[in-house]
Short mmCIF file of C-alpha atoms in Angstrom, two decimals:
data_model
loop_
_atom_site.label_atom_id
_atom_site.label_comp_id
_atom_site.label_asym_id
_atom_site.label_seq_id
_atom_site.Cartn_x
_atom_site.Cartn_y
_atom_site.Cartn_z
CA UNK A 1 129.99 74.32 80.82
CA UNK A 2 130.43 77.48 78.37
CA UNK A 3 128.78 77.28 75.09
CA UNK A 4 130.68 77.96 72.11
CA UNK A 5 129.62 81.59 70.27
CA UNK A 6 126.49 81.63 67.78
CA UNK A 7 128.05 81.29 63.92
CA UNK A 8 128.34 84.56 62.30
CA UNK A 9 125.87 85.33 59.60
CA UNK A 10 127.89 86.78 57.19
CA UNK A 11 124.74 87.11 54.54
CA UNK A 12 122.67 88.52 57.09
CA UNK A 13 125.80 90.33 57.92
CA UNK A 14 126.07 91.81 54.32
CA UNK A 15 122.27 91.97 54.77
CA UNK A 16 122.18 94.38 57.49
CA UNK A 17 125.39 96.38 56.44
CA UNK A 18 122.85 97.00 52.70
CA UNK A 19 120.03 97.55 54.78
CA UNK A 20 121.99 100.43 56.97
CA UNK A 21 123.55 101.67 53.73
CA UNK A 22 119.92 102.17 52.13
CA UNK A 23 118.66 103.98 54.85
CA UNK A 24 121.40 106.59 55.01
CA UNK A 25 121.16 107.08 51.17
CA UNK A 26 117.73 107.42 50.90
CA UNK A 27 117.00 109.88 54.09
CA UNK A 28 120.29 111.93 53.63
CA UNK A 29 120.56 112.23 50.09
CA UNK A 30 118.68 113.02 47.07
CA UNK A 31 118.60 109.50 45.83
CA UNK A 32 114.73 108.78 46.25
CA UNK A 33 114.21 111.81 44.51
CA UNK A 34 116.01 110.70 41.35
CA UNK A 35 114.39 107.64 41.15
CA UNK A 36 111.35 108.97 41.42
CA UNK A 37 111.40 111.70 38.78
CA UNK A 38 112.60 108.53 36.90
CA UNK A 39 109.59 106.38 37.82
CA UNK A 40 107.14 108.69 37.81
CA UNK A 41 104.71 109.82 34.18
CA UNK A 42 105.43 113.56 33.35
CA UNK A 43 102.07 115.50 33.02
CA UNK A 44 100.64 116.12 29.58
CA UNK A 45 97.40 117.47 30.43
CA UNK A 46 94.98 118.46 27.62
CA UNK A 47 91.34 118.14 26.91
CA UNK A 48 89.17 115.26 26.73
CA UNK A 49 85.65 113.66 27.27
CA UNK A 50 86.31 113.48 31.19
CA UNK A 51 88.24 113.75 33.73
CA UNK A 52 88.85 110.35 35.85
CA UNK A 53 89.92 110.66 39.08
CA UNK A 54 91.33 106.77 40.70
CA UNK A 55 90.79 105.96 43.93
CA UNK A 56 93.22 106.20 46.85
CA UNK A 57 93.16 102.82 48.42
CA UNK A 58 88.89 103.72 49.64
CA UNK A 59 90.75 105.93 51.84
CA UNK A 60 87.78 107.24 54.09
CA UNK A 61 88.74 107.83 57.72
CA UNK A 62 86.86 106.81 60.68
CA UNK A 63 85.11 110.76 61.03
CA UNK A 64 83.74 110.16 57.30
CA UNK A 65 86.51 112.67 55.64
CA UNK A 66 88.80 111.95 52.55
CA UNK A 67 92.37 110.64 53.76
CA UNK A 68 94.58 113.43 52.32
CA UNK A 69 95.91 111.03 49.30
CA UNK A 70 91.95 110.72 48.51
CA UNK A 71 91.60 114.44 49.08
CA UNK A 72 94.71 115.58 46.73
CA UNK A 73 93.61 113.60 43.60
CA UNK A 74 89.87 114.63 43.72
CA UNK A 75 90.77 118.44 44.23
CA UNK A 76 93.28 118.02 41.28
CA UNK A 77 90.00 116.79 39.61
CA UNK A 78 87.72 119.68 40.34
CA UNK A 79 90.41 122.04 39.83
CA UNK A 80 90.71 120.48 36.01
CA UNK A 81 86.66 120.42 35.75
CA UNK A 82 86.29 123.78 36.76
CA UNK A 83 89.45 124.69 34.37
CA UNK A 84 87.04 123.28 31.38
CA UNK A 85 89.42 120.49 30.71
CA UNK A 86 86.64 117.69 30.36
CA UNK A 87 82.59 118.17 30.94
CA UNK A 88 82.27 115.24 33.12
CA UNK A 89 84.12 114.90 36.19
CA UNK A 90 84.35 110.87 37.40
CA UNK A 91 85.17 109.88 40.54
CA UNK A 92 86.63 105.94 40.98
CA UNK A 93 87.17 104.01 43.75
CA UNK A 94 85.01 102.56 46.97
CA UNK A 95 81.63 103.77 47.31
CA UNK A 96 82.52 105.80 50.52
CA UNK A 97 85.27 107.34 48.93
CA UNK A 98 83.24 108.22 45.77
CA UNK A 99 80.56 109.37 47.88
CA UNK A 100 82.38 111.87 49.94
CA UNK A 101 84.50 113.31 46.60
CA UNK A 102 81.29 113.96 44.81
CA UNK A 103 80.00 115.87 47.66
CA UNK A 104 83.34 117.83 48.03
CA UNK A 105 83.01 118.53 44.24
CA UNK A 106 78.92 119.89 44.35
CA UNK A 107 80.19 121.70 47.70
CA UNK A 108 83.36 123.55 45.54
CA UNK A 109 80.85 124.07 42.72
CA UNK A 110 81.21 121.51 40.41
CA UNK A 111 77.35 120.76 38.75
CA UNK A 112 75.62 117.78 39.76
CA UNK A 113 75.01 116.69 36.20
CA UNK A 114 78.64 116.82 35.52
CA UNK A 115 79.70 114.38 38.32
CA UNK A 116 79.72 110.93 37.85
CA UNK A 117 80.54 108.38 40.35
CA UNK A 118 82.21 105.21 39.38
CA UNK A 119 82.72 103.20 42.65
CA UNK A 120 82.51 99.70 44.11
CA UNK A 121 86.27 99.22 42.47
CA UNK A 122 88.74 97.53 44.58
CA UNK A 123 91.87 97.88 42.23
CA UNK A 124 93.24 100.26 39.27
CA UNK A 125 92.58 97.12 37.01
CA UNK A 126 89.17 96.70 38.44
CA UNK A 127 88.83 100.37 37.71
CA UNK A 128 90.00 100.61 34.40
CA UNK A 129 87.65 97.62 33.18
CA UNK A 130 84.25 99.29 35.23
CA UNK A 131 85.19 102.84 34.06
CA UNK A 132 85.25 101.24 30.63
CA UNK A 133 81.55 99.62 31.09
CA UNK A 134 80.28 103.26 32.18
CA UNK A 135 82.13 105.24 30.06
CA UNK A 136 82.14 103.79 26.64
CA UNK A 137 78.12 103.95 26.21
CA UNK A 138 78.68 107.61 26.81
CA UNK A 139 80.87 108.24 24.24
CA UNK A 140 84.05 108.83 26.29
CA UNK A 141 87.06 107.95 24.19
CA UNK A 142 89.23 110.36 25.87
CA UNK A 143 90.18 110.79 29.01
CA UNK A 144 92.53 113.50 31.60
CA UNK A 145 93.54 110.70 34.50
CA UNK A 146 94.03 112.08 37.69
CA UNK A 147 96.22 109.87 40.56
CA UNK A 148 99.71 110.15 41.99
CA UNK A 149 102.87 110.62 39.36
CA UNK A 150 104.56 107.40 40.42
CA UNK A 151 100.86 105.48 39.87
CA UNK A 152 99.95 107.13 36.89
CA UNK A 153 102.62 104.91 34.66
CA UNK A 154 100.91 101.69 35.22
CA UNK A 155 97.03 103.05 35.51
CA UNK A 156 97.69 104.55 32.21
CA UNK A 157 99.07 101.47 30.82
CA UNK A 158 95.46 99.88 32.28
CA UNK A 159 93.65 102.14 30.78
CA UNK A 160 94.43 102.59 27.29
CA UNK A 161 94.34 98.69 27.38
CA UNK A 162 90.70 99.49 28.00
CA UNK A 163 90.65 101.34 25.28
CA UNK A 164 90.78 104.99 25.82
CA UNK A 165 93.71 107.45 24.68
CA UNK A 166 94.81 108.60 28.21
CA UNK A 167 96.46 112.62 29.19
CA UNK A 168 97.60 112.62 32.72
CA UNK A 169 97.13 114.78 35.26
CA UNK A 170 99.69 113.80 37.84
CA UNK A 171 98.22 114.64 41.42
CA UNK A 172 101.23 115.56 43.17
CA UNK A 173 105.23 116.13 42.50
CA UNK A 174 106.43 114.38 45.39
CA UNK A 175 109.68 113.23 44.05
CA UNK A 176 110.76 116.95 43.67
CA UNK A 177 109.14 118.04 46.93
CA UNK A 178 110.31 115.85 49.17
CA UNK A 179 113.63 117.11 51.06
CA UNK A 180 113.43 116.46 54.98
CA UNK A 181 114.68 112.73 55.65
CA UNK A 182 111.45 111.64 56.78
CA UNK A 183 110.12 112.72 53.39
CA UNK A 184 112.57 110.96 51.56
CA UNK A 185 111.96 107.99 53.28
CA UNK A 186 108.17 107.86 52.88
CA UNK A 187 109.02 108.63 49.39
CA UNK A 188 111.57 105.89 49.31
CA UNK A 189 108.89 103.57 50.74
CA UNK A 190 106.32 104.93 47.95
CA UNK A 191 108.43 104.21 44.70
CA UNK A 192 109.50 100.74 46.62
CA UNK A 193 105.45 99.74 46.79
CA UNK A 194 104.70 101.03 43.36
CA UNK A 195 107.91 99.06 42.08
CA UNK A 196 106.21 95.99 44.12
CA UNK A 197 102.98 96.48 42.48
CA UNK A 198 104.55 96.84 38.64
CA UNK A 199 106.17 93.72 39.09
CA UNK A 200 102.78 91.95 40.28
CA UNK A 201 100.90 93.49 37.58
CA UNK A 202 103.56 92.04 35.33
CA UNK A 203 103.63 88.33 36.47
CA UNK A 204 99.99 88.57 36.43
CA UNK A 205 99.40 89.66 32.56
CA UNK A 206 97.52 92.79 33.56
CA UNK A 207 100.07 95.14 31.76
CA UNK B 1 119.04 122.19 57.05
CA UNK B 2 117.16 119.52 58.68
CA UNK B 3 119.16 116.99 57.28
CA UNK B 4 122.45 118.44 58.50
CA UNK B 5 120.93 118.90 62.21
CA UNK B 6 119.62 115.36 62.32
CA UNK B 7 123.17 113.69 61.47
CA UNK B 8 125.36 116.08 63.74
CA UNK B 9 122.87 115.26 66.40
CA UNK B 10 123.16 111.44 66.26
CA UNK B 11 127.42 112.09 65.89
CA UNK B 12 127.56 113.81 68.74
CA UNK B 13 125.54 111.85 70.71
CA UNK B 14 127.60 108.87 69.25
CA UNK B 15 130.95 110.38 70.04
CA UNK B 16 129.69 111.00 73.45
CA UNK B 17 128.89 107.10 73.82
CA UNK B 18 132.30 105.91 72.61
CA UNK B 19 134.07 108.29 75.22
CA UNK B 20 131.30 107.14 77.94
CA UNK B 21 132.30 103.46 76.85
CA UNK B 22 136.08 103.42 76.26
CA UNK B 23 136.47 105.81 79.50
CA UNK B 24 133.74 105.42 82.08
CA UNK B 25 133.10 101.81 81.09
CA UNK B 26 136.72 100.60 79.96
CA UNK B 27 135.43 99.14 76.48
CA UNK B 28 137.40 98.92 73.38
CA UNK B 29 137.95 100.19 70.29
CA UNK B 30 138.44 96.89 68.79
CA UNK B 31 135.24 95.61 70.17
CA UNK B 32 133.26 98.08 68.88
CA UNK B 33 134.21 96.97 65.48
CA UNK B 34 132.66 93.29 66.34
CA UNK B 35 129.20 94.66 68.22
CA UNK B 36 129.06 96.96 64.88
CA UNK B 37 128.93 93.56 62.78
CA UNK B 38 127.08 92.21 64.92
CA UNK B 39 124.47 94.76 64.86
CA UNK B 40 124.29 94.27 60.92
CA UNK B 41 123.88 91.19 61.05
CA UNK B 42 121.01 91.32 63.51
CA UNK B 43 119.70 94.23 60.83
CA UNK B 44 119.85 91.49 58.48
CA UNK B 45 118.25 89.00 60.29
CA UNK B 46 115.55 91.84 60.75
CA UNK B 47 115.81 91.95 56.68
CA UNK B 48 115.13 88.43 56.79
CA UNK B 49 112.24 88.34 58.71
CA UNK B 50 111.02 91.38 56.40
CA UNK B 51 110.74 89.44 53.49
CA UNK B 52 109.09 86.29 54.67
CA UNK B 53 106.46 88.61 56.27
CA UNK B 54 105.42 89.99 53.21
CA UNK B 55 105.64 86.68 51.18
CA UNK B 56 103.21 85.13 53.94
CA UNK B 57 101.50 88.31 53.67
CA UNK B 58 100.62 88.36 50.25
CA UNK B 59 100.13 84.56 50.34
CA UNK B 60 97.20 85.00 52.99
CA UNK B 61 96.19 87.83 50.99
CA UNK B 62 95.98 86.51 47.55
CA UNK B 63 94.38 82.85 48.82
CA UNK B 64 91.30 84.49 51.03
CA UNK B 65 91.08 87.01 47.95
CA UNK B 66 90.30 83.39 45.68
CA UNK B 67 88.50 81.59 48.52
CA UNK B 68 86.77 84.40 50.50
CA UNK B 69 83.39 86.04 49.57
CA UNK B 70 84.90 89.41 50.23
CA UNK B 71 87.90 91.53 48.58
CA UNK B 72 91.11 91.96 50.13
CA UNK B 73 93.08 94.52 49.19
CA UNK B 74 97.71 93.62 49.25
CA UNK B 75 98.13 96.90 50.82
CA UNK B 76 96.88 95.22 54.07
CA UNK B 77 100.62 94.25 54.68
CA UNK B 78 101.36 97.82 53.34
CA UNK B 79 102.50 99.46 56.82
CA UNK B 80 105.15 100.85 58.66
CA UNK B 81 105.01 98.64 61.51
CA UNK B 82 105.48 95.26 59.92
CA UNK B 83 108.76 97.34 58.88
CA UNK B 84 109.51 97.83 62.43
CA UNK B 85 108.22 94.53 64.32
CA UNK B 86 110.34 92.50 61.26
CA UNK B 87 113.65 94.48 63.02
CA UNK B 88 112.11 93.23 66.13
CA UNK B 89 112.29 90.19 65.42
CA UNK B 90 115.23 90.36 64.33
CA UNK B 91 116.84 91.65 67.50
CA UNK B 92 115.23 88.91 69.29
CA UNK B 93 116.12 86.04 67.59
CA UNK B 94 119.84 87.32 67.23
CA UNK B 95 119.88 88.02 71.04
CA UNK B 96 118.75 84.15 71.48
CA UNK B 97 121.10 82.74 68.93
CA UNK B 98 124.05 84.47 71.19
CA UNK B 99 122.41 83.34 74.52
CA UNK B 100 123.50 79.85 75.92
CA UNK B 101 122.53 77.04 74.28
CA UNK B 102 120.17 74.20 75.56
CA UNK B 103 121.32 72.33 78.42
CA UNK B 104 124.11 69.55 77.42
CA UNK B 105 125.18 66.75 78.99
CA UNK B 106 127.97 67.73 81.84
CA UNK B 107 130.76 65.80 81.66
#
């Protein structure tokens, strides 16, 4: 006996067809780019108390080195300190990650006495309100924030809800930089998690 | 540059299928039409199983973040290959819903 044919989807159908049509946009054109320049904080980098460099997800691989989103931010960082944008240079984050930045920043010259670490944070809200605790009985008011453009719109929003009047120091100008399809894509994939985290932060009060 | 190489690769390659199939194989045109929908719709069903990966995902997530004695951090379910597997999936469970169904009573 012959079986009749499977119903046709036709939201899965319309689903897919999106789905396809996404893809195409976002690798072949420079779609991601626009949102992203859209998304993302413009830099407006000036002095202040310290520089804070957030943490990239504790992003230590398994031979004990920075990942390279870890790397970026904390060499934006000691390029700043060295710059004599701030006289204290914070790292955030894990406590491997802070670790191995503080080392890379005595190694590159930065002055023991002007590093501070600031790890055992697990999220930029759980950095925003620790940074706060260290910070404030130092007398840091102001401070240069160092992550990734598209990130740096809600950490900021974090942190002067801690209290401090926040510059940023965007660590990278991947929405202008990316142009092979693979780049567009990750980018694509970047502004979709950020959008994803926004919208979390939102439903749970945090911003 | 790369771009432009990338999509003239994949339409000549293409082209080179529909002549293999309509000649060598004696398919269609008018078929091709139908596998193309349903290839989006098995997309979709990929699309599908996207979504109720990450909701289960960040369900898991968020409930051993309250109960567990240890942080864990959403971007656990941030990877590329729950991306791909949910297309997997997809693909399968399309390819089952268009294979024969359970046995039935013969006349």
């Amino acid at each position: 006996m012959i079986s009749a044919p499977a119903p046709r989807l036709r939201l899965c159908t319309l689903l897919g067809a999106l789905a396809v049509a996404t893809l195409v946009v976002s690798g072949f054109t420079p779609a991601p780019n626009l949102v992203g320049e859209w998304l993302a904080a413009p830099p407006s980098v000036a002095r202040a108390d310290a520089i804070v460099v957030l943490g990239a997800g504790g992003a230590v691989w398994g031979d004990g080195m920075l990942g390279n989103l870890s790397m970026r931010r904390a060499l934006r960082g000691i390029v700043l300190q060295r710059e004599g944008l701030a006289p204290l240079l914070v790292f955030s984050g894990s406590d491997a990650e802070v670790d191995q930045r503080s080392r890379l920043a005595r190694e590159l010259g930065v002055m023991p006495v002007r590093i501070l670490a600031g790890g055992g944070s697990n999220t930029t809200r759980d950095e925003a309100t620790r940074l706060r605790a260290l910070l404030s009985p130092r007398g840091v008011r102001k401070v240069l924030l160092v992550t990734d453009s598209h990130h740096m719109i809600r950490a900021r929003r974090l942190f002067e809800r801690a209290g401090f009047d926040v510059f940023a120091a965007p660590a990278d100008d991947v929405s202008t930089t990316a142009r092979t399809p693979e780049e567009r894509l990750q980018l694509a994939r970047a502004i979709c998690g950020e959008v994803l985290a926004r919208l979390y932060y939102r439903i749970a009060g945090y911003l | 540059m790369k771009q432009g190489f990338v999509l003239v690769l994949v339409g000549l390659t293409s082209a080179a299928a529909c002549v293999a199939g309509t000649r060598g194989l004696g398919l269609s045109w008018r078929s091709l039409g139908a596998a193309l929908a349903r290839m989006f719709e098995a997309i979709g069903l990929g699309v599908v199983f996207f979504a109720i990966n990450l909701l289960v995902a960040a369900a898991a997530i968020l409930t051993a973040r309250t109960l567990g004695p240890r942080f864990v951090s959403l971007y656990l379910a941030d990877d590329v290959t729950v991306i791909a597997l949910s297309v997997l999936q997809g693909l399968v469970f399309q390819a089952w819903r268009e294979s024969p169904r359970a046995d039935q009573p013969s006349g």
